[in-house]
Amino acid sequence: MKHLNDADLPVELSADEAALLQQMPQLQGVGKARRSFMINSAAGSVGLFAADLLAQEAALAQMPLADGAAVAPIKAQNVVKVAFQVNGAAQTLELDSRVVLLDALREHLALTGSKKGCDQGQCGACTVLVDGQRVLSCLTLAATLGGREVTTIEGLAKGDQLHPVQAAFIKHDGFQCGYCTPGQICSAVGVLAEAQRGHVSHVTGDVRKTTTRLTDDEIKERMSGNICRCGAYPGIVAAVQEVHSGRQAAQTWGYATDTQTASAHKEDGHATV
Ligand code: FES
Ligand code: FES
C-alpha cells in the first residue's frame, strides 16, 4: 500500500506495518510519513537517553566522596628498581616494569631533550646511546638497563664545550624546527662509533671488508632511521661527514647584519630600525 504525503516521497509499507498503522488511527491524521515518524521517534529516544545520562551525572557529582578518596595515592603496579647511569650520574628509579626508557628520561628524570615523535620506533626522534650504541628509547624497556650507561643529548656537551657533532650541526645548518635534532645528533654519534668499529651497512659494496670510511651514501643509509620533517638532510649529511672525515668544509650561511636587516625591512615596506 502507498502512504503518500505532500512533503514526502511515496514509501512502500510492509503488510505488517500497514496493519499496525491501521490499528493506530491517531497517526493517520497527523500527516507524517513513515520516514518522518521513524526519524522523530529516534530523535526523541536519543534526547531522552541524553537527558537521562545528564541527570545521572549530576546526581553522581553531588555524591559525597568516601573518606580519603580524593587523596588516595595511585598504587603503582609491577614495580621494579633500576639502577643505571644517565649522562654520567648514577640514578635509581622505581618504575612500573612496562615503562620505556623515553618516558623514564622525560617524566622521571626531567631530561626532555629526547623527543617523543611516533612512540613506535619509526621516526628516530627518541634516539639515545646505551653503552655507546644508539637505541630507540621508545622501544627500550627501562627495566632492562640495570648497570648500563645511558647518554642523552643533554650529556654530549662537556660544560660549555659542544660535542663536535653538535657544533657541526650548527655550522652546516643541520636543523630547522629542531624537533628531530636531539635524535639525529645522538644517532650520528652512534654512526661515527659504528664506523670506527668497522661495521658494514646495506650500501657497503663488499661486506667481507670492514667499513671505516663513510661516503655520503653510507651516512644517508645509516641515518635513514631518523626522520626530519623539515628536510634538513643536506646539512645533516654535511655535518656528519665533516666530523667523520675531519675535512673542514666552508660554512655556507651567515647571520644578517643589522644594516642588511634594516634594508630588507625597508624593501618590504615594514617599519625601519
Ligand atoms: S619516538 Fe621513538 S622512534 Fe619515534
Ligand atoms: S629539524 Fe625539524 S623535524 Fe628535523
PDB file of C-alpha atoms and ligand atoms in Angstrom:
ATOM      1  CA  MET A   1       0.000   0.000   0.000  1.00  0.00           C
ATOM      2  CA  LYS A   2       1.265   3.539  -0.782  1.00  0.00           C
ATOM      3  CA  HIS A   3       1.266   6.013   2.054  1.00  0.00           C
ATOM      4  CA  LEU A   4       1.529   9.446   0.494  1.00  0.00           C
ATOM      5  CA  ASN A   5       2.186  12.819   1.966  1.00  0.00           C
ATOM      6  CA  ASP A   6       2.661  16.223   0.320  1.00  0.00           C
ATOM      7  CA  ALA A   7       6.138  16.682   1.702  1.00  0.00           C
ATOM      8  CA  ASP A   8       7.431  13.159   1.415  1.00  0.00           C
ATOM      9  CA  LEU A   9       8.237  10.717  -1.300  1.00  0.00           C
ATOM     10  CA  PRO A  10       5.997   7.676  -1.550  1.00  0.00           C
ATOM     11  CA  VAL A  11       7.127   4.970   0.805  1.00  0.00           C
ATOM     12  CA  GLU A  12       6.276   1.332   0.477  1.00  0.00           C
ATOM     13  CA  LEU A  13       4.978  -0.068   3.782  1.00  0.00           C
ATOM     14  CA  SER A  14       5.181  -3.763   4.501  1.00  0.00           C
ATOM     15  CA  ALA A  15       1.964  -5.639   5.162  1.00  0.00           C
ATOM     16  CA  ASP A  16       2.733  -5.775   8.913  1.00  0.00           C
ATOM     17  CA  GLU A  17       3.472  -2.041   9.044  1.00  0.00           C
ATOM     18  CA  ALA A  18       0.273  -1.266   7.167  1.00  0.00           C
ATOM     19  CA  ALA A  19      -1.735  -3.413   9.577  1.00  0.00           C
ATOM     20  CA  LEU A  20      -0.048  -1.678  12.535  1.00  0.00           C
ATOM     21  CA  LEU A  21      -0.854   1.697  11.097  1.00  0.00           C
ATOM     22  CA  GLN A  22      -4.472   0.681  10.725  1.00  0.00           C
ATOM     23  CA  GLN A  23      -4.552  -0.148  14.431  1.00  0.00           C
ATOM     24  CA  MET A  24      -3.165   3.297  15.335  1.00  0.00           C
ATOM     25  CA  PRO A  25      -5.764   5.658  13.943  1.00  0.00           C
ATOM     26  CA  GLN A  26      -4.298   8.628  15.819  1.00  0.00           C
ATOM     27  CA  LEU A  27      -1.322   8.530  13.468  1.00  0.00           C
ATOM     28  CA  GLN A  28      -3.415   8.604  10.335  1.00  0.00           C
ATOM     29  CA  GLY A  29      -4.401  12.250  10.705  1.00  0.00           C
ATOM     30  CA  VAL A  30      -1.059  13.597  11.785  1.00  0.00           C
ATOM     31  CA  GLY A  31       0.117  13.922   8.206  1.00  0.00           C
ATOM     32  CA  LYS A  32       3.541  12.392   8.772  1.00  0.00           C
ATOM     33  CA  ALA A  33       5.029   9.820   6.509  1.00  0.00           C
ATOM     34  CA  ARG A  34       6.638   6.696   7.893  1.00  0.00           C
ATOM     35  CA  ARG A  35      10.126   8.174   7.374  1.00  0.00           C
ATOM     36  CA  SER A  36       9.336  11.310   9.373  1.00  0.00           C
ATOM     37  CA  PHE A  37       7.687   9.236  12.060  1.00  0.00           C
ATOM     38  CA  MET A  38      10.747   6.978  12.396  1.00  0.00           C
ATOM     39  CA  ILE A  39      13.180   9.935  12.422  1.00  0.00           C
ATOM     40  CA  ASN A  40      11.231  11.784  15.043  1.00  0.00           C
ATOM     41  CA  SER A  41      10.914   8.671  17.156  1.00  0.00           C
ATOM     42  CA  ALA A  42      14.681   8.089  17.002  1.00  0.00           C
ATOM     43  CA  ALA A  43      15.450  11.734  17.817  1.00  0.00           C
ATOM     44  CA  GLY A  44      13.085  11.607  20.739  1.00  0.00           C
ATOM     45  CA  SER A  45      14.728   8.462  22.068  1.00  0.00           C
ATOM     46  CA  VAL A  46      18.211   9.965  21.823  1.00  0.00           C
ATOM     47  CA  GLY A  47      17.004  13.107  23.560  1.00  0.00           C
ATOM     48  CA  LEU A  48      15.508  11.089  26.398  1.00  0.00           C
ATOM     49  CA  PHE A  49      18.646   8.978  26.668  1.00  0.00           C
ATOM     50  CA  ALA A  50      20.889  12.070  26.805  1.00  0.00           C
ATOM     51  CA  ALA A  51      18.681  13.720  29.389  1.00  0.00           C
ATOM     52  CA  ASP A  52      18.816  10.561  31.478  1.00  0.00           C
ATOM     53  CA  LEU A  53      22.611  10.471  31.295  1.00  0.00           C
ATOM     54  CA  LEU A  54      22.915  14.121  32.284  1.00  0.00           C
ATOM     55  CA  ALA A  55      20.642  13.554  35.252  1.00  0.00           C
ATOM     56  CA  GLN A  56      22.762  10.578  36.357  1.00  0.00           C
ATOM     57  CA  GLU A  57      25.986  12.600  36.001  1.00  0.00           C
ATOM     58  CA  ALA A  58      24.549  15.463  38.023  1.00  0.00           C
ATOM     59  CA  ALA A  59      23.471  13.065  40.747  1.00  0.00           C
ATOM     60  CA  LEU A  60      26.926  11.392  40.832  1.00  0.00           C
ATOM     61  CA  ALA A  61      28.658  14.775  41.017  1.00  0.00           C
ATOM     62  CA  GLN A  62      26.712  15.627  44.144  1.00  0.00           C
ATOM     63  CA  MET A  63      27.516  12.384  45.943  1.00  0.00           C
ATOM     64  CA  PRO A  64      29.965  12.901  48.822  1.00  0.00           C
ATOM     65  CA  LEU A  65      33.384  11.246  48.286  1.00  0.00           C
ATOM     66  CA  ALA A  66      34.387   8.382  50.525  1.00  0.00           C
ATOM     67  CA  ASP A  67      36.807   9.372  53.295  1.00  0.00           C
ATOM     68  CA  GLY A  68      40.290   9.863  51.842  1.00  0.00           C
ATOM     69  CA  ALA A  69      39.168   9.079  48.292  1.00  0.00           C
ATOM     70  CA  ALA A  70      40.399  12.390  46.884  1.00  0.00           C
ATOM     71  CA  VAL A  71      43.896  11.951  48.280  1.00  0.00           C
ATOM     72  CA  ALA A  72      44.308   8.215  47.875  1.00  0.00           C
ATOM     73  CA  PRO A  73      47.612   7.608  46.026  1.00  0.00           C
ATOM     74  CA  ILE A  74      47.514   5.638  42.805  1.00  0.00           C
ATOM     75  CA  LYS A  75      49.315   2.427  43.602  1.00  0.00           C
ATOM     76  CA  ALA A  76      51.973   1.562  41.050  1.00  0.00           C
ATOM     77  CA  GLN A  77      51.927  -1.999  39.830  1.00  0.00           C
ATOM     78  CA  ASN A  78      54.734  -4.336  38.806  1.00  0.00           C
ATOM     79  CA  VAL A  79      57.322  -2.030  40.352  1.00  0.00           C
ATOM     80  CA  VAL A  80      60.969  -2.784  39.636  1.00  0.00           C
ATOM     81  CA  LYS A  81      64.054  -0.975  40.865  1.00  0.00           C
ATOM     82  CA  VAL A  82      66.520   0.039  38.147  1.00  0.00           C
ATOM     83  CA  ALA A  83      69.977   1.379  38.886  1.00  0.00           C
ATOM     84  CA  PHE A  84      71.837   2.810  35.902  1.00  0.00           C
ATOM     85  CA  GLN A  85      73.999   5.711  34.820  1.00  0.00           C
ATOM     86  CA  VAL A  86      72.472   8.580  32.927  1.00  0.00           C
ATOM     87  CA  ASN A  87      74.882  11.120  31.488  1.00  0.00           C
ATOM     88  CA  GLY A  88      77.498  10.070  33.988  1.00  0.00           C
ATOM     89  CA  ALA A  89      75.274  10.302  37.072  1.00  0.00           C
ATOM     90  CA  ALA A  90      74.050   7.269  38.993  1.00  0.00           C
ATOM     91  CA  GLN A  91      70.260   7.004  39.030  1.00  0.00           C
ATOM     92  CA  THR A  92      67.993   4.569  40.828  1.00  0.00           C
ATOM     93  CA  LEU A  93      64.369   4.577  39.799  1.00  0.00           C
ATOM     94  CA  GLU A  94      61.398   2.558  40.942  1.00  0.00           C
ATOM     95  CA  LEU A  95      59.290   2.071  37.862  1.00  0.00           C
ATOM     96  CA  ASP A  96      56.422   0.057  36.529  1.00  0.00           C
ATOM     97  CA  SER A  97      58.180  -2.708  34.611  1.00  0.00           C
ATOM     98  CA  ARG A  98      56.404  -1.570  31.437  1.00  0.00           C
ATOM     99  CA  VAL A  99      57.871   1.953  31.440  1.00  0.00           C
ATOM    100  CA  VAL A 100      60.061   2.642  28.409  1.00  0.00           C
ATOM    101  CA  LEU A 101      63.369   4.470  28.648  1.00  0.00           C
ATOM    102  CA  LEU A 102      61.986   7.522  26.825  1.00  0.00           C
ATOM    103  CA  ASP A 103      59.275   8.047  29.456  1.00  0.00           C
ATOM    104  CA  ALA A 104      61.693   7.329  32.293  1.00  0.00           C
ATOM    105  CA  LEU A 105      64.025  10.025  30.963  1.00  0.00           C
ATOM    106  CA  ARG A 106      61.368  12.609  30.247  1.00  0.00           C
ATOM    107  CA  GLU A 107      58.959  12.061  33.123  1.00  0.00           C
ATOM    108  CA  HIS A 108      61.117  10.701  35.953  1.00  0.00           C
ATOM    109  CA  LEU A 109      64.446  12.435  35.304  1.00  0.00           C
ATOM    110  CA  ALA A 110      63.182  15.628  33.590  1.00  0.00           C
ATOM    111  CA  LEU A 111      65.537  15.031  30.649  1.00  0.00           C
ATOM    112  CA  THR A 112      63.237  16.284  27.926  1.00  0.00           C
ATOM    113  CA  GLY A 113      65.866  16.620  25.197  1.00  0.00           C
ATOM    114  CA  SER A 114      64.949  13.198  23.797  1.00  0.00           C
ATOM    115  CA  LYS A 115      61.739  13.723  21.877  1.00  0.00           C
ATOM    116  CA  LYS A 116      58.655  11.597  21.505  1.00  0.00           C
ATOM    117  CA  GLY A 117      57.683  11.628  17.849  1.00  0.00           C
ATOM    118  CA  CYS A 118      55.864   8.482  16.790  1.00  0.00           C
ATOM    119  CA  ASP A 119      56.319   6.481  20.025  1.00  0.00           C
ATOM    120  CA  GLN A 120      56.541   3.312  17.928  1.00  0.00           C
ATOM    121  CA  GLY A 121      60.057   3.076  16.601  1.00  0.00           C
ATOM    122  CA  GLN A 122      59.563   4.760  13.262  1.00  0.00           C
ATOM    123  CA  CYS A 123      60.900   8.313  13.466  1.00  0.00           C
ATOM    124  CA  GLY A 124      64.130   8.204  15.478  1.00  0.00           C
ATOM    125  CA  ALA A 125      63.315  11.356  17.479  1.00  0.00           C
ATOM    126  CA  CYS A 126      63.866   9.426  20.725  1.00  0.00           C
ATOM    127  CA  THR A 127      67.330   8.052  19.849  1.00  0.00           C
ATOM    128  CA  VAL A 128      69.796   7.867  22.751  1.00  0.00           C
ATOM    129  CA  LEU A 129      73.019   5.935  23.348  1.00  0.00           C
ATOM    130  CA  VAL A 130      73.221   2.898  25.628  1.00  0.00           C
ATOM    131  CA  ASP A 131      76.815   1.868  26.298  1.00  0.00           C
ATOM    132  CA  GLY A 132      77.742   3.952  23.239  1.00  0.00           C
ATOM    133  CA  GLN A 133      75.305   2.253  20.858  1.00  0.00           C
ATOM    134  CA  ARG A 134      72.252   4.027  19.530  1.00  0.00           C
ATOM    135  CA  VAL A 135      68.858   2.723  20.585  1.00  0.00           C
ATOM    136  CA  LEU A 136      65.286   3.872  20.171  1.00  0.00           C
ATOM    137  CA  SER A 137      64.326   4.778  23.707  1.00  0.00           C
ATOM    138  CA  CYS A 138      60.604   4.492  22.950  1.00  0.00           C
ATOM    139  CA  LEU A 139      61.128   0.769  22.284  1.00  0.00           C
ATOM    140  CA  THR A 140      63.543   0.067  25.144  1.00  0.00           C
ATOM    141  CA  LEU A 141      62.170  -1.025  28.498  1.00  0.00           C
ATOM    142  CA  ALA A 142      63.883   0.920  31.272  1.00  0.00           C
ATOM    143  CA  ALA A 143      63.840  -2.223  33.421  1.00  0.00           C
ATOM    144  CA  THR A 144      66.354  -3.865  31.072  1.00  0.00           C
ATOM    145  CA  LEU A 145      69.018  -1.219  31.646  1.00  0.00           C
ATOM    146  CA  GLY A 146      70.331  -2.137  35.079  1.00  0.00           C
ATOM    147  CA  GLY A 147      74.046  -1.310  35.243  1.00  0.00           C
ATOM    148  CA  ARG A 148      74.114   0.261  31.770  1.00  0.00           C
ATOM    149  CA  GLU A 149      75.325   3.723  30.752  1.00  0.00           C
ATOM    150  CA  VAL A 150      72.748   5.902  29.009  1.00  0.00           C
ATOM    151  CA  THR A 151      73.792   9.064  27.179  1.00  0.00           C
ATOM    152  CA  THR A 152      71.197  11.551  26.016  1.00  0.00           C
ATOM    153  CA  ILE A 153      71.581  14.773  24.084  1.00  0.00           C
ATOM    154  CA  GLU A 154      71.972  16.564  27.433  1.00  0.00           C
ATOM    155  CA  GLY A 155      75.094  14.516  28.163  1.00  0.00           C
ATOM    156  CA  LEU A 156      77.063  15.106  24.966  1.00  0.00           C
ATOM    157  CA  ALA A 157      78.480  18.557  25.622  1.00  0.00           C
ATOM    158  CA  LYS A 158      81.245  18.982  28.170  1.00  0.00           C
ATOM    159  CA  GLY A 159      80.215  22.081  30.062  1.00  0.00           C
ATOM    160  CA  ASP A 160      80.144  24.916  27.521  1.00  0.00           C
ATOM    161  CA  GLN A 161      82.061  22.837  25.000  1.00  0.00           C
ATOM    162  CA  LEU A 162      79.679  21.401  22.427  1.00  0.00           C
ATOM    163  CA  HIS A 163      80.193  17.867  21.142  1.00  0.00           C
ATOM    164  CA  PRO A 164      81.811  18.097  17.665  1.00  0.00           C
ATOM    165  CA  VAL A 165      78.596  16.760  16.068  1.00  0.00           C
ATOM    166  CA  GLN A 166      76.525  19.432  17.815  1.00  0.00           C
ATOM    167  CA  ALA A 167      78.906  22.149  16.611  1.00  0.00           C
ATOM    168  CA  ALA A 168      78.857  20.739  13.070  1.00  0.00           C
ATOM    169  CA  PHE A 169      75.040  20.694  13.003  1.00  0.00           C
ATOM    170  CA  ILE A 170      75.052  24.415  13.788  1.00  0.00           C
ATOM    171  CA  LYS A 171      77.807  25.145  11.280  1.00  0.00           C
ATOM    172  CA  HIS A 172      76.051  23.277   8.472  1.00  0.00           C
ATOM    173  CA  ASP A 173      72.506  24.401   9.229  1.00  0.00           C
ATOM    174  CA  GLY A 174      71.519  20.810  10.030  1.00  0.00           C
ATOM    175  CA  PHE A 175      68.248  21.683  11.697  1.00  0.00           C
ATOM    176  CA  GLN A 176      65.259  23.913  11.201  1.00  0.00           C
ATOM    177  CA  CYS A 177      62.493  23.364  13.758  1.00  0.00           C
ATOM    178  CA  GLY A 178      64.918  21.293  15.814  1.00  0.00           C
ATOM    179  CA  TYR A 179      62.444  18.648  16.937  1.00  0.00           C
ATOM    180  CA  CYS A 180      64.289  15.720  15.399  1.00  0.00           C
ATOM    181  CA  THR A 181      67.716  17.199  16.142  1.00  0.00           C
ATOM    182  CA  PRO A 182      68.498  15.540  19.518  1.00  0.00           C
ATOM    183  CA  GLY A 183      67.752  12.136  17.976  1.00  0.00           C
ATOM    184  CA  GLN A 184      69.696  12.979  14.803  1.00  0.00           C
ATOM    185  CA  ILE A 185      72.743  14.048  16.797  1.00  0.00           C
ATOM    186  CA  CYS A 186      72.696  11.012  19.111  1.00  0.00           C
ATOM    187  CA  SER A 187      72.249   8.795  16.069  1.00  0.00           C
ATOM    188  CA  ALA A 188      75.162  10.492  14.277  1.00  0.00           C
ATOM    189  CA  VAL A 189      77.398   9.977  17.312  1.00  0.00           C
ATOM    190  CA  GLY A 190      76.424   6.299  17.220  1.00  0.00           C
ATOM    191  CA  VAL A 191      77.118   6.106  13.462  1.00  0.00           C
ATOM    192  CA  LEU A 192      80.615   7.535  13.896  1.00  0.00           C
ATOM    193  CA  ALA A 193      81.366   4.934  16.568  1.00  0.00           C
ATOM    194  CA  GLU A 194      79.999   2.168  14.303  1.00  0.00           C
ATOM    195  CA  ALA A 195      82.335   3.308  11.545  1.00  0.00           C
ATOM    196  CA  GLN A 196      85.283   3.227  13.931  1.00  0.00           C
ATOM    197  CA  ARG A 197      84.384  -0.348  14.808  1.00  0.00           C
ATOM    198  CA  GLY A 198      84.218  -1.235  11.112  1.00  0.00           C
ATOM    199  CA  HIS A 199      80.514  -2.037  10.875  1.00  0.00           C
ATOM    200  CA  VAL A 200      79.108  -2.558   7.386  1.00  0.00           C
ATOM    201  CA  SER A 201      75.709  -1.368   6.130  1.00  0.00           C
ATOM    202  CA  HIS A 202      73.216  -2.209   3.375  1.00  0.00           C
ATOM    203  CA  VAL A 203      75.071   0.011   0.908  1.00  0.00           C
ATOM    204  CA  THR A 204      78.553  -1.279   1.696  1.00  0.00           C
ATOM    205  CA  GLY A 205      79.962  -2.623  -1.589  1.00  0.00           C
ATOM    206  CA  ASP A 206      81.926  -5.526  -0.132  1.00  0.00           C
ATOM    207  CA  VAL A 207      80.560  -6.752   3.169  1.00  0.00           C
ATOM    208  CA  ARG A 208      83.564  -9.050   3.642  1.00  0.00           C
ATOM    209  CA  LYS A 209      85.602  -5.949   4.433  1.00  0.00           C
ATOM    210  CA  THR A 210      85.095  -3.743   7.426  1.00  0.00           C
ATOM    211  CA  THR A 211      83.994  -0.193   6.679  1.00  0.00           C
ATOM    212  CA  THR A 212      85.778   2.642   8.329  1.00  0.00           C
ATOM    213  CA  ARG A 213      85.366   5.279   5.610  1.00  0.00           C
ATOM    214  CA  LEU A 214      81.848   6.679   5.347  1.00  0.00           C
ATOM    215  CA  THR A 215      80.748   8.028   1.977  1.00  0.00           C
ATOM    216  CA  ASP A 216      77.751  10.358   1.841  1.00  0.00           C
ATOM    217  CA  ASP A 217      75.674   7.358   0.745  1.00  0.00           C
ATOM    218  CA  GLU A 218      76.833   5.401   3.782  1.00  0.00           C
ATOM    219  CA  ILE A 219      75.865   8.311   6.039  1.00  0.00           C
ATOM    220  CA  LYS A 220      72.443   8.627   4.397  1.00  0.00           C
ATOM    221  CA  GLU A 221      71.785   4.905   4.740  1.00  0.00           C
ATOM    222  CA  ARG A 222      72.941   4.718   8.341  1.00  0.00           C
ATOM    223  CA  MET A 223      70.957   7.825   9.328  1.00  0.00           C
ATOM    224  CA  SER A 224      67.829   6.756   7.459  1.00  0.00           C
ATOM    225  CA  GLY A 225      66.014   5.758  10.642  1.00  0.00           C
ATOM    226  CA  ASN A 226      65.957   9.394  11.716  1.00  0.00           C
ATOM    227  CA  ILE A 227      63.214  11.355  10.003  1.00  0.00           C
ATOM    228  CA  CYS A 228      63.308  15.153   9.633  1.00  0.00           C
ATOM    229  CA  ARG A 229      60.004  16.635   8.563  1.00  0.00           C
ATOM    230  CA  CYS A 230      61.742  19.923   7.703  1.00  0.00           C
ATOM    231  CA  GLY A 231      64.038  18.234   5.193  1.00  0.00           C
ATOM    232  CA  ALA A 232      67.291  19.421   6.749  1.00  0.00           C
ATOM    233  CA  TYR A 233      69.033  16.321   5.377  1.00  0.00           C
ATOM    234  CA  PRO A 234      71.762  18.010   3.237  1.00  0.00           C
ATOM    235  CA  GLY A 235      73.008  19.930   6.285  1.00  0.00           C
ATOM    236  CA  ILE A 236      72.851  16.809   8.456  1.00  0.00           C
ATOM    237  CA  VAL A 237      74.910  14.768   5.978  1.00  0.00           C
ATOM    238  CA  ALA A 238      77.455  17.600   5.634  1.00  0.00           C
ATOM    239  CA  ALA A 239      77.759  17.850   9.425  1.00  0.00           C
ATOM    240  CA  VAL A 240      78.278  14.115   9.934  1.00  0.00           C
ATOM    241  CA  GLN A 241      80.712  13.961   7.007  1.00  0.00           C
ATOM    242  CA  GLU A 242      82.808  16.822   8.355  1.00  0.00           C
ATOM    243  CA  VAL A 243      83.183  15.259  11.794  1.00  0.00           C
ATOM    244  CA  HIS A 244      83.838  11.822  10.278  1.00  0.00           C
ATOM    245  CA  SER A 245      86.383  12.913   7.663  1.00  0.00           C
ATOM    246  CA  GLY A 246      87.948  15.734   9.617  1.00  0.00           C
ATOM    247  CA  ARG A 247      87.851  17.804   6.417  1.00  0.00           C
ATOM    248  CA  GLN A 248      86.670  21.284   7.245  1.00  0.00           C
ATOM    249  CA  ALA A 249      84.012  22.483   4.806  1.00  0.00           C
ATOM    250  CA  ALA A 250      83.147  26.145   4.476  1.00  0.00           C
ATOM    251  CA  GLN A 251      80.033  27.371   6.237  1.00  0.00           C
ATOM    252  CA  THR A 252      77.551  28.395   3.577  1.00  0.00           C
ATOM    253  CA  TRP A 253      75.348  30.696   5.602  1.00  0.00           C
ATOM    254  CA  GLY A 254      75.708  33.605   7.999  1.00  0.00           C
ATOM    255  CA  TYR A 255      73.594  35.844  10.181  1.00  0.00           C
ATOM    256  CA  ALA A 256      72.376  39.074   8.527  1.00  0.00           C
ATOM    257  CA  THR A 257      73.988  42.266   9.791  1.00  0.00           C
ATOM    258  CA  ASP A 258      71.830  44.995  11.348  1.00  0.00           C
ATOM    259  CA  THR A 259      72.246  47.061   8.155  1.00  0.00           C
ATOM    260  CA  GLN A 260      71.103  44.179   5.954  1.00  0.00           C
ATOM    261  CA  THR A 261      68.103  43.563   8.204  1.00  0.00           C
ATOM    262  CA  ALA A 262      67.117  47.244   8.162  1.00  0.00           C
ATOM    263  CA  SER A 263      67.494  47.381   4.403  1.00  0.00           C
ATOM    264  CA  ALA A 264      65.357  44.247   3.949  1.00  0.00           C
ATOM    265  CA  HIS A 265      62.645  45.776   6.154  1.00  0.00           C
ATOM    266  CA  LYS A 266      62.699  48.950   4.064  1.00  0.00           C
ATOM    267  CA  GLU A 267      62.302  47.000   0.851  1.00  0.00           C
ATOM    268  CA  ASP A 268      59.399  45.047   2.368  1.00  0.00           C
ATOM    269  CA  GLY A 269      57.662  48.263   3.378  1.00  0.00           C
ATOM    270  CA  HIS A 270      57.924  47.348   7.083  1.00  0.00           C
ATOM    271  CA  ALA A 271      58.981  49.802   9.757  1.00  0.00           C
ATOM    272  CA  THR A 272      62.714  50.507   9.660  1.00  0.00           C
ATOM    273  CA  VAL A 273      65.013  50.331  12.655  1.00  0.00           C
TER     274      VAL A 273
HETATM  275  S1  FES B   1      59.508   8.311  19.164  1.00  0.00           S
HETATM  276 FE1  FES B   1      60.830   6.616  19.146  1.00  0.00          FE
HETATM  277  S2  FES B   1      61.106   6.201  17.050  1.00  0.00           S
HETATM  278 FE2  FES B   1      59.641   7.783  17.055  1.00  0.00          FE
HETATM  279  S1  FES B   2      64.650  19.986  12.059  1.00  0.00           S
HETATM  280 FE1  FES B   2      62.520  19.934  12.191  1.00  0.00          FE
HETATM  281  S2  FES B   2      61.981  17.876  12.109  1.00  0.00           S
HETATM  282 FE2  FES B   2      64.061  17.928  11.776  1.00  0.00          FE
END
